[in-house]
CSV table of C-alpha atoms in Angstrom, one decimal:
chain,number,residue,atom,x,y,z
S,1,MET,CA,-113.3,-3.9,-156.4
S,2,ALA,CA,-113.1,-5.8,-159.7
S,3,PRO,CA,-110.5,-8.7,-159.9
S,4,ASN,CA,-110.9,-11.2,-162.6
S,5,ASN,CA,-109.7,-14.7,-163.7
S,6,PHE,CA,-106.0,-15.1,-163.1
S,7,LYS,CA,-103.3,-17.7,-163.8
S,8,ALA,CA,-101.2,-17.9,-160.7
S,9,ASP,CA,-97.5,-18.8,-160.9
S,10,SER,CA,-96.1,-17.2,-157.7
S,11,GLU,CA,-94.8,-14.3,-159.9
S,12,LYS,CA,-97.7,-12.7,-161.8
S,13,VAL,CA,-99.2,-9.8,-159.9
S,14,THR,CA,-102.9,-8.7,-159.9
S,15,TYR,CA,-104.1,-5.2,-158.8
S,16,ILE,CA,-107.1,-4.8,-156.5
S,17,THR,CA,-108.4,-1.3,-156.6
S,18,ILE,CA,-111.1,0.5,-154.5
S,19,ASN,CA,-112.8,3.6,-155.8
S,20,ALA,CA,-114.5,5.6,-153.1
S,21,ILE,CA,-117.9,7.1,-154.0
S,22,ASP,CA,-120.4,9.1,-151.9
S,23,SER,CA,-124.1,8.3,-151.3
S,24,LEU,CA,-125.0,10.0,-154.5
S,25,GLY,CA,-122.6,7.9,-156.6
S,26,HIS,CA,-120.0,10.6,-157.0
S,27,SER,CA,-116.4,9.6,-156.9
S,28,PHE,CA,-114.2,11.1,-154.2
S,29,THR,CA,-111.5,13.3,-155.5
S,30,GLN,CA,-109.2,13.1,-152.5
S,31,GLY,CA,-108.0,10.4,-150.1
S,32,GLY,CA,-107.3,10.3,-146.4
S,33,TYR,CA,-109.2,7.2,-145.3
S,34,ASP,CA,-107.5,4.2,-143.6
S,35,ILE,CA,-108.4,1.3,-146.0
S,36,LYS,CA,-107.5,-2.3,-145.4
S,37,ILE,CA,-108.3,-5.1,-147.8
S,38,TYR,CA,-108.7,-8.7,-146.6
S,39,ASN,CA,-109.6,-12.0,-148.2
S,40,SER,CA,-111.1,-15.4,-147.6
S,41,LEU,CA,-107.6,-16.8,-147.1
S,42,GLU,CA,-107.4,-14.7,-143.9
S,43,GLN,CA,-104.9,-12.3,-145.4
S,44,GLU,CA,-105.0,-8.6,-144.7
S,45,PHE,CA,-103.3,-5.8,-146.6
S,46,ASP,CA,-102.9,-2.0,-146.0
S,47,ALA,CA,-104.2,-0.3,-149.2
S,48,ILE,CA,-102.1,2.4,-150.8
S,49,ASP,CA,-103.8,5.8,-150.9
S,50,ASN,CA,-103.6,7.4,-154.3
S,51,GLU,CA,-105.0,10.6,-152.7
S,52,ASP,CA,-107.6,10.9,-155.5
S,53,GLY,CA,-110.3,8.8,-154.0
S,54,THR,CA,-108.8,5.4,-155.1
S,55,TYR,CA,-106.9,2.8,-153.1
S,56,TYR,CA,-105.1,-0.3,-154.2
S,57,ILE,CA,-103.0,-3.3,-153.3
S,58,THR,CA,-100.9,-5.7,-155.4
S,59,TYR,CA,-101.5,-9.4,-154.8
S,60,THR,CA,-99.3,-12.2,-155.9
S,61,PRO,CA,-101.1,-15.5,-155.4
S,62,GLU,CA,-99.3,-18.9,-155.0
S,63,ARG,CA,-99.5,-21.5,-157.7
S,64,LEU,CA,-102.4,-23.9,-157.0
S,65,PRO,CA,-101.6,-27.5,-156.1
S,66,ILE,CA,-101.5,-29.8,-159.1
S,67,TYR,CA,-104.8,-31.5,-158.0
S,68,GLN,CA,-106.7,-28.2,-158.0
S,69,SER,CA,-107.9,-26.6,-161.2
S,70,SER,CA,-109.3,-23.4,-159.8
S,71,LEU,CA,-109.8,-21.4,-156.6
S,72,ASP,CA,-112.1,-18.5,-155.8
S,73,ILE,CA,-110.6,-15.9,-153.4
S,74,ILE,CA,-113.1,-13.4,-152.0
S,75,PHE,CA,-111.8,-9.9,-151.1
S,76,GLY,CA,-113.5,-7.4,-148.8
S,77,PHE,CA,-112.3,-4.1,-147.2
S,78,THR,CA,-112.7,-1.9,-144.1
S,79,ILE,CA,-112.9,1.9,-143.9
S,80,ASP,CA,-111.3,3.2,-140.8
S,81,GLY,CA,-111.9,-0.1,-139.1
S,82,VAL,CA,-115.5,-0.4,-140.2
S,83,PRO,CA,-116.3,-3.4,-142.5
S,84,ALA,CA,-117.8,-2.4,-145.9
S,85,ASN,CA,-120.4,-4.3,-147.8
S,86,GLY,CA,-118.7,-4.6,-151.1
S,87,THR,CA,-116.7,-7.7,-152.0
S,88,ALA,CA,-115.0,-9.1,-155.2
S,89,THR,CA,-113.9,-12.5,-156.2
S,90,LEU,CA,-110.6,-13.3,-157.8
S,91,THR,CA,-110.6,-16.7,-159.5
S,92,ILE,CA,-107.2,-18.4,-159.5
S,93,LEU,CA,-106.7,-20.9,-162.4
S,94,GLY,CA,-104.6,-24.0,-162.2
S,95,ASP,CA,-102.0,-25.0,-164.7
S,96,GLU,CA,-100.4,-28.3,-163.9
S,97,ASP,CA,-97.9,-28.5,-166.7
S,98,GLN,CA,-97.2,-24.7,-166.4
S,99,ASP,CA,-97.6,-24.1,-170.1
S,100,GLY,CA,-99.8,-21.0,-169.6
S,101,VAL,CA,-103.1,-22.7,-170.5
S,102,ASN,CA,-105.5,-23.5,-167.7
S,103,ASP,CA,-106.1,-27.1,-166.9
S,104,LEU,CA,-109.9,-26.7,-167.5
S,105,ILE,CA,-109.3,-26.0,-171.3
S,106,ASP,CA,-105.9,-27.7,-171.7
S,107,ASP,CA,-106.2,-30.5,-174.3
S,108,CYS,CA,-102.6,-31.6,-173.6
S,109,PRO,CA,-102.2,-31.4,-169.8
S,110,GLY,CA,-98.9,-33.2,-169.7
S,111,THR,CA,-96.8,-30.9,-171.9
S,112,SER,CA,-93.1,-31.1,-171.1
S,113,PRO,CA,-91.4,-27.9,-169.8
S,114,GLY,CA,-89.9,-25.5,-172.3
S,115,TYR,CA,-92.2,-26.2,-175.3
S,116,ASP,CA,-94.3,-23.5,-177.0
S,117,VAL,CA,-98.0,-24.4,-177.1
S,118,ASP,CA,-101.1,-23.3,-179.0
S,119,GLU,CA,-104.3,-21.9,-177.5
S,120,ASN,CA,-105.3,-25.5,-176.5
S,121,GLY,CA,-102.2,-26.1,-174.6
S,122,CYS,CA,-100.6,-28.5,-177.1
S,123,ALA,CA,-97.0,-28.4,-178.4
S,124,ASP,CA,-96.1,-29.6,-181.9
S,125,TYR,CA,-94.8,-32.9,-180.6
S,126,GLN,CA,-98.3,-33.6,-179.1
S,127,LYS,CA,-100.3,-32.8,-182.3
S,128,ASP,CA,-100.9,-34.5,-185.6
S,129,SER,CA,-102.8,-31.9,-187.5
S,130,ASP,CA,-103.3,-33.9,-190.7
S,131,GLY,CA,-104.0,-37.2,-188.9
S,132,ASP,CA,-101.3,-39.2,-190.8
S,133,GLY,CA,-99.7,-40.7,-187.7
S,134,VAL,CA,-96.7,-38.4,-187.7
S,135,THR,CA,-96.6,-35.6,-185.1
S,136,ASP,CA,-96.3,-32.0,-186.3
S,137,ASP,CA,-92.7,-31.5,-185.0
S,138,LEU,CA,-91.5,-34.3,-187.4
S,139,ASP,CA,-94.0,-33.9,-190.2
S,140,GLN,CA,-92.4,-32.4,-193.3
S,141,CYS,CA,-95.7,-32.6,-195.2
S,142,PRO,CA,-98.3,-31.1,-192.9
S,143,ASP,CA,-101.2,-31.3,-195.4
S,144,THR,CA,-101.3,-35.0,-196.2
S,145,PRO,CA,-104.6,-36.0,-197.8
S,146,MET,CA,-106.7,-38.8,-196.1
S,147,PHE,CA,-107.0,-40.7,-199.4
S,148,GLU,CA,-105.0,-40.8,-202.6
S,149,GLU,CA,-106.1,-41.5,-206.2
S,150,ILE,CA,-103.6,-44.1,-207.4
S,151,TYR,CA,-102.1,-43.6,-210.9
S,152,ILE,CA,-101.2,-46.8,-212.7
S,153,PRO,CA,-98.8,-46.3,-215.6
S,154,PRO,CA,-99.4,-48.6,-218.7
S,155,GLY,CA,-97.8,-52.0,-218.2
S,156,ALA,CA,-96.8,-51.4,-214.6
S,157,PHE,CA,-97.1,-54.1,-211.9
S,158,THR,CA,-99.8,-53.3,-209.4
S,159,ASP,CA,-97.6,-54.1,-206.4
S,160,ASP,CA,-94.7,-51.9,-207.5
S,161,ILE,CA,-95.9,-48.6,-208.8
S,162,SER,CA,-93.7,-46.2,-206.9
S,163,SER,CA,-92.6,-45.4,-203.4
S,164,ASN,CA,-93.2,-49.0,-202.2
S,165,ILE,CA,-97.0,-48.5,-202.2
S,166,TYR,CA,-98.8,-51.8,-202.4
S,167,LEU,CA,-101.9,-51.8,-204.5
S,168,PRO,CA,-104.6,-54.5,-204.1
S,169,GLU,CA,-105.5,-56.6,-207.0
S,170,THR,CA,-109.1,-55.2,-207.1
S,171,ASP,CA,-110.7,-51.8,-207.0
S,172,LEU,CA,-107.6,-50.1,-208.4
S,173,ASP,CA,-109.6,-47.1,-209.5
S,174,GLU,CA,-110.9,-46.4,-206.0
S,175,PRO,CA,-109.2,-44.1,-203.6
S,176,MET,CA,-107.1,-45.9,-201.0
S,177,ASP,CA,-106.0,-44.9,-197.5
S,178,THR,CA,-102.9,-42.7,-197.7
S,179,ILE,CA,-99.6,-44.3,-196.6
S,180,VAL,CA,-96.8,-42.0,-195.4
S,181,ASP,CA,-93.1,-42.4,-194.6
S,182,GLU,CA,-91.3,-41.5,-191.4
S,183,HIS,CA,-91.4,-37.8,-192.5
S,184,GLY,CA,-95.2,-37.8,-192.8
S,185,CYS,CA,-95.1,-37.5,-196.6
S,186,SER,CA,-97.3,-39.6,-198.9
S,187,ALA,CA,-96.5,-40.7,-202.4
S,188,SER,CA,-98.4,-37.7,-203.9
S,189,GLN,CA,-96.2,-35.4,-201.8
S,190,ARG,CA,-92.8,-37.0,-202.1
S,191,ASP,CA,-90.4,-36.1,-204.9
S,192,THR,CA,-87.5,-38.4,-204.2
S,193,ASP,CA,-85.5,-37.3,-207.3
S,194,GLU,CA,-86.5,-33.7,-206.9
S,195,ASP,CA,-87.5,-33.4,-210.6
S,196,GLY,CA,-90.8,-31.7,-209.9
S,197,ILE,CA,-92.9,-34.8,-210.4
S,198,ALA,CA,-94.4,-36.4,-207.2
S,199,ASP,CA,-93.3,-40.0,-206.7
S,200,LEU,CA,-96.9,-41.3,-207.1
S,201,TYR,CA,-97.0,-40.0,-210.7
S,202,ASP,CA,-93.3,-40.2,-211.6
S,203,ASN,CA,-92.4,-42.9,-214.1
S,204,CYS,CA,-88.8,-42.7,-212.7
S,205,PRO,CA,-89.3,-41.8,-209.0
S,206,GLU,CA,-85.6,-42.2,-208.2
S,207,THR,CA,-84.0,-40.8,-211.3
S,208,PRO,CA,-84.7,-37.2,-212.6
S,209,ASN,CA,-87.0,-37.4,-215.7
S,210,PRO,CA,-88.8,-34.0,-215.6
S,211,LEU,CA,-90.3,-34.5,-219.1
S,212,GLN,CA,-91.5,-38.0,-218.2
S,213,LEU,CA,-90.2,-39.3,-221.5
S,214,ASP,CA,-91.2,-43.0,-222.1
S,215,SER,CA,-90.4,-43.9,-225.6
S,216,ASP,CA,-91.6,-47.5,-225.4
S,217,PHE,CA,-94.8,-46.6,-223.5
S,218,ASP,CA,-94.1,-49.3,-220.9
S,219,GLY,CA,-94.8,-47.0,-217.9
S,220,ILE,CA,-91.1,-46.8,-217.1
S,221,GLY,CA,-89.4,-43.5,-218.0
S,222,ASP,CA,-86.5,-43.5,-220.4
S,223,GLU,CA,-84.0,-42.3,-217.8
S,224,CYS,CA,-84.5,-45.4,-215.7
S,225,ASP,CA,-85.8,-48.0,-218.1
S,226,THR,CA,-83.3,-50.9,-218.0
S,227,ASP,CA,-85.6,-53.3,-219.9
S,228,ASN,CA,-84.7,-52.0,-223.3
S,229,PRO,CA,-83.8,-54.9,-225.7
S,230,TYR,CA,-81.1,-54.2,-228.3
S,231,PRO,CA,-82.2,-53.5,-231.8
S,232,GLU,CA,-82.4,-56.5,-234.1
S,233,VAL,CA,-79.7,-56.0,-236.8
S,234,ASP,CA,-80.1,-57.4,-240.4
S,235,THR,CA,-77.0,-56.5,-242.4
S,236,SER,CA,-76.7,-57.1,-246.2
S,237,PRO,CA,-73.4,-58.4,-247.5
S,238,ILE,CA,-70.7,-55.7,-247.5
S,239,ILE,CA,-68.4,-56.1,-250.5
S,240,PHE,CA,-65.0,-54.4,-250.6
S,241,VAL,CA,-63.1,-54.0,-253.8
S,242,GLU,CA,-59.7,-52.4,-254.3
S,243,ARG,CA,-59.8,-48.7,-254.6
S,244,PRO,CA,-63.6,-48.4,-255.1
S,245,GLU,CA,-65.0,-45.3,-256.7
S,246,ASN,CA,-66.0,-42.6,-254.3
S,247,GLY,CA,-69.7,-42.5,-253.7
S,248,THR,CA,-70.2,-46.2,-254.3
S,249,VAL,CA,-72.7,-47.9,-251.9
S,250,ILE,CA,-71.0,-51.1,-250.7
S,251,GLY,CA,-73.7,-52.4,-248.3
S,252,VAL,CA,-76.7,-51.5,-246.1
S,253,VAL,CA,-77.1,-52.0,-242.3
S,254,LYS,CA,-80.7,-52.6,-241.2
S,255,ALA,CA,-82.0,-52.6,-237.7
S,256,GLU,CA,-85.4,-52.6,-236.0
S,257,ASP,CA,-86.0,-51.8,-232.3
S,258,PRO,CA,-88.5,-54.2,-230.6
S,259,ASP,CA,-89.8,-51.3,-228.5
S,260,GLY,CA,-90.5,-49.2,-231.6
S,261,GLU,CA,-87.9,-46.6,-230.8
S,262,THR,CA,-86.1,-44.8,-233.7
S,263,VAL,CA,-82.8,-46.4,-234.7
S,264,SER,CA,-79.9,-44.3,-236.1
S,265,PHE,CA,-76.6,-45.3,-237.5
S,266,THR,CA,-73.0,-44.1,-236.9
S,267,LEU,CA,-69.6,-45.5,-237.7
S,268,ALA,CA,-67.4,-46.4,-234.7
S,269,ALA,CA,-64.1,-44.6,-234.6
S,270,GLY,CA,-61.4,-46.6,-236.4
S,271,PRO,CA,-59.6,-47.0,-239.7
S,272,LEU,CA,-62.7,-47.4,-241.7
S,273,ASP,CA,-64.2,-44.1,-240.7
S,274,GLU,CA,-61.6,-42.5,-243.0
S,275,ILE,CA,-62.8,-44.5,-245.9
S,276,LEU,CA,-66.5,-45.1,-245.5
S,277,SER,CA,-69.6,-43.1,-244.3
S,278,ILE,CA,-72.9,-44.4,-243.2
S,279,ASP,CA,-76.3,-42.7,-243.7
S,280,SER,CA,-77.7,-42.2,-240.1
S,281,ILE,CA,-81.3,-42.9,-241.3
S,282,THR,CA,-81.0,-45.5,-244.2
S,283,GLY,CA,-77.9,-47.3,-242.9
S,284,GLU,CA,-76.2,-47.2,-246.4
S,285,LEU,CA,-72.5,-47.6,-246.4
S,286,LYS,CA,-70.8,-45.4,-248.9
S,287,VAL,CA,-67.2,-45.0,-250.1
S,288,GLU,CA,-65.7,-41.6,-249.3
S,289,ASN,CA,-62.0,-42.1,-249.8
S,290,GLY,CA,-61.6,-45.3,-252.0
S,291,ALA,CA,-57.9,-44.7,-252.7
S,292,LEU,CA,-57.1,-45.8,-249.2
S,293,LEU,CA,-58.8,-49.2,-249.6
S,294,THR,CA,-56.4,-51.8,-251.2
S,295,LEU,CA,-56.2,-55.6,-251.2
S,296,ASN,CA,-53.2,-55.4,-248.8
S,297,ASN,CA,-53.4,-56.3,-245.2
S,298,PHE,CA,-55.3,-53.3,-243.7
S,299,ASN,CA,-55.2,-52.8,-239.9
S,300,GLY,CA,-54.5,-56.4,-239.3
S,301,VAL,CA,-57.4,-57.6,-241.4
S,302,LEU,CA,-56.7,-59.1,-244.9
S,303,LEU,CA,-59.1,-57.4,-247.2
S,304,LYS,CA,-60.4,-59.6,-250.1
């Protein structure tokens, strides 16, 4: 007889088999004996004769009480009413939370019914594989690093880099403990605007700026930089005369951007865009259709 370790649940069946051999160790090839199998629980069973020298019973043990982690059941047998010397032990393993993992090796003994568990008896809602404080069933970023190197854009405030991460006033170049949101994602894993740049390194974390353009080099990307002062305009006198000759330069518009960005010039739509043109780079105003410009009242404005 050779039973082994077994998790009992009142449904699983184990087979206990006896193989008859003679005094020389040869297996019998036919049956015919009256074999009964009994155990230490004072249970007795009539063995089924396979008529080939083997006999067996099926045994369905009851689930162990919740306070008991294992139970050894010793089986013996009789041949035609005569007790035999051979015995075998069947070890019944307890499983209090009925998750299929024995209590002796179950790291999560209180698993709720219906959850799939790993080899340690733990369901996802009981595990935190990356140690970030968010259980695996809720964690959308399962490989959160323990520490993060903090990137500080030029000119950025140290308490408002991105993703509401607070940076201390000292040791800014040192790794700091990772801070995650309710989804278990850290700043180096989050990409709020889904532009392919993690929030921790994104100069516009809430506005797509995939090229990370930052024309004024203030650490805030062009797509979300609201602190852009208007260019400073310095316009020379613009002199209108009646029917000026086409090609005549009548003035220059000059402007300089405090952030150093390139300034270009265009004429707003209106009556003058039929008469004048402006050089987008130099700001020179040039006559294109001087015949339309007279000293009469033009578009509500008296031209002098």
